[in-house]
PDB file of C-alpha atoms in Angstrom:
ATOM      1  CA  UNK A 218     -27.072  17.710   3.013  1.00 48.00           C
ATOM      2  CA  UNK A 219     -28.403  14.904   4.902  1.00 55.00           C
ATOM      3  CA  UNK A 220     -29.799  11.385   3.740  1.00 55.00           C
ATOM      4  CA  UNK A 221     -31.355   8.542   5.476  1.00 57.00           C
ATOM      5  CA  UNK A 222     -28.799   6.179   6.908  1.00 56.00           C
ATOM      6  CA  UNK A 223     -29.388   2.538   7.646  1.00 62.00           C
ATOM      7  CA  UNK A 224     -25.788   1.772   8.707  1.00 59.00           C
ATOM      8  CA  UNK A 225     -25.405   1.210  12.419  1.00 75.00           C
ATOM      9  CA  UNK A 226     -21.815   2.292  12.507  1.00 81.00           C
ATOM     10  CA  UNK A 227     -20.433   5.962  11.476  1.00 89.00           C
ATOM     11  CA  UNK A 228     -18.946   6.231   8.062  1.00 87.00           C
ATOM     12  CA  UNK A 229     -15.335   6.785   9.473  1.00 88.00           C
ATOM     13  CA  UNK A 230     -15.556   3.555  11.522  1.00 90.00           C
ATOM     14  CA  UNK A 231     -16.836   1.624   8.583  1.00 89.00           C
ATOM     15  CA  UNK A 232     -14.240   2.777   6.183  1.00 91.00           C
ATOM     16  CA  UNK A 233     -11.590   1.987   8.811  1.00 91.00           C
ATOM     17  CA  UNK A 234     -12.923  -1.489   9.167  1.00 93.00           C
ATOM     18  CA  UNK A 235     -13.012  -2.024   5.544  1.00 93.00           C
ATOM     19  CA  UNK A 236      -9.405  -0.938   5.158  1.00 92.00           C
ATOM     20  CA  UNK A 237      -8.348  -3.297   8.160  1.00 93.00           C
ATOM     21  CA  UNK A 238     -10.269  -6.130   6.636  1.00 94.00           C
ATOM     22  CA  UNK A 239      -8.502  -5.508   3.350  1.00 93.00           C
ATOM     23  CA  UNK A 240      -5.097  -5.494   5.048  1.00 92.00           C
ATOM     24  CA  UNK A 241      -5.817  -8.667   6.993  1.00 94.00           C
ATOM     25  CA  UNK A 242      -7.021 -10.364   3.773  1.00 95.00           C
ATOM     26  CA  UNK A 243      -3.782  -9.302   1.905  1.00 94.00           C
ATOM     27  CA  UNK A 244      -1.184  -9.943   4.643  1.00 93.00           C
ATOM     28  CA  UNK A 245      -2.614 -13.352   5.260  1.00 95.00           C
ATOM     29  CA  UNK A 246      -2.113 -14.124   1.544  1.00 96.00           C
ATOM     30  CA  UNK A 247       1.385 -12.437   1.556  1.00 95.00           C
ATOM     31  CA  UNK A 248       2.283 -14.577   4.658  1.00 96.00           C
ATOM     32  CA  UNK A 249       1.150 -17.770   2.780  1.00 97.00           C
ATOM     33  CA  UNK A 250       3.178 -16.621  -0.248  1.00 96.00           C
ATOM     34  CA  UNK A 251       6.469 -16.366   1.900  1.00 96.00           C
ATOM     35  CA  UNK A 252       6.246 -12.761   2.702  1.00 96.00           C
ATOM     36  CA  UNK A 253       4.819 -12.835   6.264  1.00 95.00           C
ATOM     37  CA  UNK A 254       7.392 -10.310   7.469  1.00 95.00           C
ATOM     38  CA  UNK A 255       6.305  -7.653   4.906  1.00 93.00           C
ATOM     39  CA  UNK A 256       3.254  -5.522   6.045  1.00 89.00           C
ATOM     40  CA  UNK A 257       1.175  -3.291   3.786  1.00 85.00           C
ATOM     41  CA  UNK A 258       2.493  -0.308   5.778  1.00 86.00           C
ATOM     42  CA  UNK A 259       5.946  -1.028   4.377  1.00 86.00           C
ATOM     43  CA  UNK A 260       4.345  -1.388   0.785  1.00 85.00           C
ATOM     44  CA  UNK A 261       2.522   2.044   1.189  1.00 86.00           C
ATOM     45  CA  UNK A 262       5.413   3.951   2.541  1.00 89.00           C
ATOM     46  CA  UNK A 263       8.375   2.627   1.004  1.00 94.00           C
ATOM     47  CA  UNK A 264       8.001   0.032  -1.697  1.00 94.00           C
ATOM     48  CA  UNK A 265       5.370   1.417  -3.841  1.00 93.00           C
ATOM     49  CA  UNK A 266       7.641   4.319  -4.525  1.00 95.00           C
ATOM     50  CA  UNK A 267      10.347   1.901  -6.056  1.00 96.00           C
ATOM     51  CA  UNK A 268      10.670   0.566  -9.448  1.00 95.00           C
ATOM     52  CA  UNK A 269      12.898  -2.327 -10.227  1.00 94.00           C
ATOM     53  CA  UNK A 270      16.257  -1.272 -11.527  1.00 92.00           C
ATOM     54  CA  UNK A 271      15.768   2.309 -10.599  1.00 93.00           C
ATOM     55  CA  UNK A 272      17.410   3.653  -7.368  1.00 94.00           C
ATOM     56  CA  UNK A 273      15.378   6.398  -5.514  1.00 95.00           C
ATOM     57  CA  UNK A 274      16.846   8.887  -3.033  1.00 94.00           C
ATOM     58  CA  UNK A 275      15.640   8.175   0.584  1.00 94.00           C
ATOM     59  CA  UNK A 276      14.798  11.846   0.740  1.00 93.00           C
ATOM     60  CA  UNK A 277      12.447  11.336  -2.277  1.00 94.00           C
ATOM     61  CA  UNK A 278      10.836   8.426  -0.713  1.00 95.00           C
ATOM     62  CA  UNK A 279      10.067  10.474   2.324  1.00 94.00           C
ATOM     63  CA  UNK A 280       8.574  13.125   0.238  1.00 94.00           C
ATOM     64  CA  UNK A 281       6.269  10.886  -1.672  1.00 94.00           C
ATOM     65  CA  UNK A 282       5.138   8.884   1.313  1.00 92.00           C
ATOM     66  CA  UNK A 283       3.976  11.921   3.570  1.00 85.00           C
ATOM     67  CA  UNK A 284       5.450  10.235   6.567  1.00 90.00           C
ATOM     68  CA  UNK A 285       8.240  11.263   8.733  1.00 93.00           C
ATOM     69  CA  UNK A 286      11.737  10.848   7.586  1.00 93.00           C
ATOM     70  CA  UNK A 287      12.415   8.763  11.031  1.00 95.00           C
ATOM     71  CA  UNK A 288       9.609   6.527  10.090  1.00 94.00           C
ATOM     72  CA  UNK A 289      10.911   5.989   6.591  1.00 94.00           C
ATOM     73  CA  UNK A 290      14.377   5.510   7.891  1.00 94.00           C
ATOM     74  CA  UNK A 291      13.226   2.686  10.332  1.00 95.00           C
ATOM     75  CA  UNK A 292      11.087   1.180   7.672  1.00 95.00           C
ATOM     76  CA  UNK A 293      13.891   1.119   5.048  1.00 96.00           C
ATOM     77  CA  UNK A 294      16.281  -0.383   7.727  1.00 96.00           C
ATOM     78  CA  UNK A 295      13.763  -3.113   8.443  1.00 96.00           C
ATOM     79  CA  UNK A 296      13.361  -3.834   4.475  1.00 97.00           C
ATOM     80  CA  UNK A 297      17.216  -3.850   4.280  1.00 97.00           C
ATOM     81  CA  UNK A 298      17.513  -6.461   7.134  1.00 97.00           C
ATOM     82  CA  UNK A 299      15.023  -8.646   5.473  1.00 96.00           C
ATOM     83  CA  UNK A 300      16.520  -8.344   1.920  1.00 97.00           C
ATOM     84  CA  UNK A 301      13.755  -6.516   0.183  1.00 97.00           C
ATOM     85  CA  UNK A 302      15.832  -3.409  -0.691  1.00 97.00           C
ATOM     86  CA  UNK A 303      19.355  -2.158  -0.419  1.00 97.00           C
ATOM     87  CA  UNK A 304      20.794   1.381   0.411  1.00 96.00           C
ATOM     88  CA  UNK A 305      23.538   2.645  -1.557  1.00 95.00           C
ATOM     89  CA  UNK A 306      25.281   6.188  -1.862  1.00 93.00           C
ATOM     90  CA  UNK A 307      23.856   8.410  -4.447  1.00 89.00           C
ATOM     91  CA  UNK A 308      26.169   8.449  -7.486  1.00 85.00           C
ATOM     92  CA  UNK A 309      25.640  12.300  -7.893  1.00 86.00           C
ATOM     93  CA  UNK A 310      25.862  13.172  -4.290  1.00 85.00           C
ATOM     94  CA  UNK A 311      27.716  10.621  -2.124  1.00 81.00           C
ATOM     95  CA  UNK A 312      26.209  12.279   1.138  1.00 85.00           C
ATOM     96  CA  UNK A 313      22.688  11.203   0.020  1.00 89.00           C
ATOM     97  CA  UNK A 314      21.499   7.590   0.113  1.00 94.00           C
ATOM     98  CA  UNK A 315      19.364   5.838  -2.464  1.00 95.00           C
ATOM     99  CA  UNK A 316      17.140   2.896  -1.898  1.00 97.00           C
ATOM    100  CA  UNK A 317      16.475   0.327  -4.377  1.00 96.00           C
ATOM    101  CA  UNK A 318      14.662  -3.001  -4.606  1.00 97.00           C
ATOM    102  CA  UNK A 319      16.314  -6.324  -4.635  1.00 97.00           C
ATOM    103  CA  UNK A 320      15.222  -9.362  -6.255  1.00 97.00           C
ATOM    104  CA  UNK A 321      13.192 -10.396  -3.205  1.00 97.00           C
ATOM    105  CA  UNK A 322      11.779  -6.961  -3.159  1.00 96.00           C
ATOM    106  CA  UNK A 323      10.775  -7.233  -6.747  1.00 96.00           C
ATOM    107  CA  UNK A 324       9.171 -10.521  -5.960  1.00 97.00           C
ATOM    108  CA  UNK A 325       7.230  -9.223  -3.023  1.00 96.00           C
ATOM    109  CA  UNK A 326       6.037  -6.179  -5.276  1.00 95.00           C
ATOM    110  CA  UNK A 327       4.710  -8.613  -7.895  1.00 95.00           C
ATOM    111  CA  UNK A 328       3.042 -11.002  -5.294  1.00 96.00           C
ATOM    112  CA  UNK A 329       1.444  -7.986  -3.699  1.00 94.00           C
ATOM    113  CA  UNK A 330      -0.192  -6.878  -7.088  1.00 93.00           C
ATOM    114  CA  UNK A 331      -1.506 -10.381  -7.601  1.00 96.00           C
ATOM    115  CA  UNK A 332      -2.749 -10.537  -4.224  1.00 96.00           C
ATOM    116  CA  UNK A 333      -4.628  -7.244  -4.493  1.00 94.00           C
ATOM    117  CA  UNK A 334      -6.292  -8.373  -7.705  1.00 95.00           C
ATOM    118  CA  UNK A 335      -7.230 -11.692  -5.897  1.00 96.00           C
ATOM    119  CA  UNK A 336      -8.802  -9.931  -2.838  1.00 96.00           C
ATOM    120  CA  UNK A 337     -10.787  -7.563  -5.226  1.00 95.00           C
ATOM    121  CA  UNK A 338     -12.049 -10.712  -7.204  1.00 96.00           C
ATOM    122  CA  UNK A 339     -13.040 -12.607  -3.939  1.00 96.00           C
ATOM    123  CA  UNK A 340     -14.795  -9.620  -2.826  1.00 96.00           C
ATOM    124  CA  UNK A 341     -16.521  -9.237  -6.035  1.00 96.00           C
ATOM    125  CA  UNK A 342     -17.846 -12.797  -5.870  1.00 97.00           C
ATOM    126  CA  UNK A 343     -18.717 -12.303  -2.182  1.00 96.00           C
ATOM    127  CA  UNK A 344     -20.548  -9.094  -2.375  1.00 95.00           C
ATOM    128  CA  UNK A 345     -21.438  -9.019  -6.108  1.00 96.00           C
ATOM    129  CA  UNK A 346     -20.039  -7.224  -9.000  1.00 96.00           C
ATOM    130  CA  UNK A 347     -22.507  -4.529  -9.204  1.00 96.00           C
ATOM    131  CA  UNK A 348     -22.013  -3.481  -5.496  1.00 95.00           C
ATOM    132  CA  UNK A 349     -18.312  -3.516  -5.916  1.00 95.00           C
ATOM    133  CA  UNK A 350     -18.563  -1.335  -9.169  1.00 95.00           C
ATOM    134  CA  UNK A 351     -20.835   0.981  -7.206  1.00 95.00           C
ATOM    135  CA  UNK A 352     -18.337   0.902  -4.251  1.00 93.00           C
ATOM    136  CA  UNK A 353     -15.553   1.851  -6.585  1.00 92.00           C
ATOM    137  CA  UNK A 354     -17.263   4.384  -8.511  1.00 94.00           C
ATOM    138  CA  UNK A 355     -18.368   6.145  -5.296  1.00 92.00           C
ATOM    139  CA  UNK A 356     -14.995   5.999  -3.664  1.00 92.00           C
ATOM    140  CA  UNK A 357     -13.196   7.273  -6.839  1.00 93.00           C
ATOM    141  CA  UNK A 358     -15.707  10.135  -6.869  1.00 92.00           C
ATOM    142  CA  UNK A 359     -15.089  11.075  -3.496  1.00 90.00           C
ATOM    143  CA  UNK A 360     -11.183  11.071  -3.956  1.00 90.00           C
ATOM    144  CA  UNK A 361     -11.316  12.858  -7.438  1.00 92.00           C
ATOM    145  CA  UNK A 362     -14.271  15.473  -6.642  1.00 86.00           C
ATOM    146  CA  UNK A 363     -13.786  16.276  -2.869  1.00 71.00           C
ATOM    147  CA  UNK A 364     -15.788  19.310  -3.163  1.00 75.00           C
TER     148      UNK A 364
END
């Protein structure tokens, strides 16, 4: 199926550039809020899989993130060094390690959620509520009905 296009860039390039713009907007706001050492990659790969007060095995974070164990291990170490998460032995299997949010990690999660909402709101103001509603509807349709 073909349709007329007016865009000057391929779809994949546009999607990548929009995602990059979203990340730039969010990370700039995170830095202003005191979390400049935290990237959205850390949130996507590690922190979004953690809940306050609920330790999770590192192996489970690896499974949920769909990135390599080595990448998750490096990101967890980075987050430990900066005080966002703590790593402890699993109570059920002392060989396994669990990762959990610290108070700083919980604050970063709450700030990230707030900032995501702010960026969406700003984009709605900038580009129009109807266009953003249509964008969300289209993207959700692509994700939920890939065929």
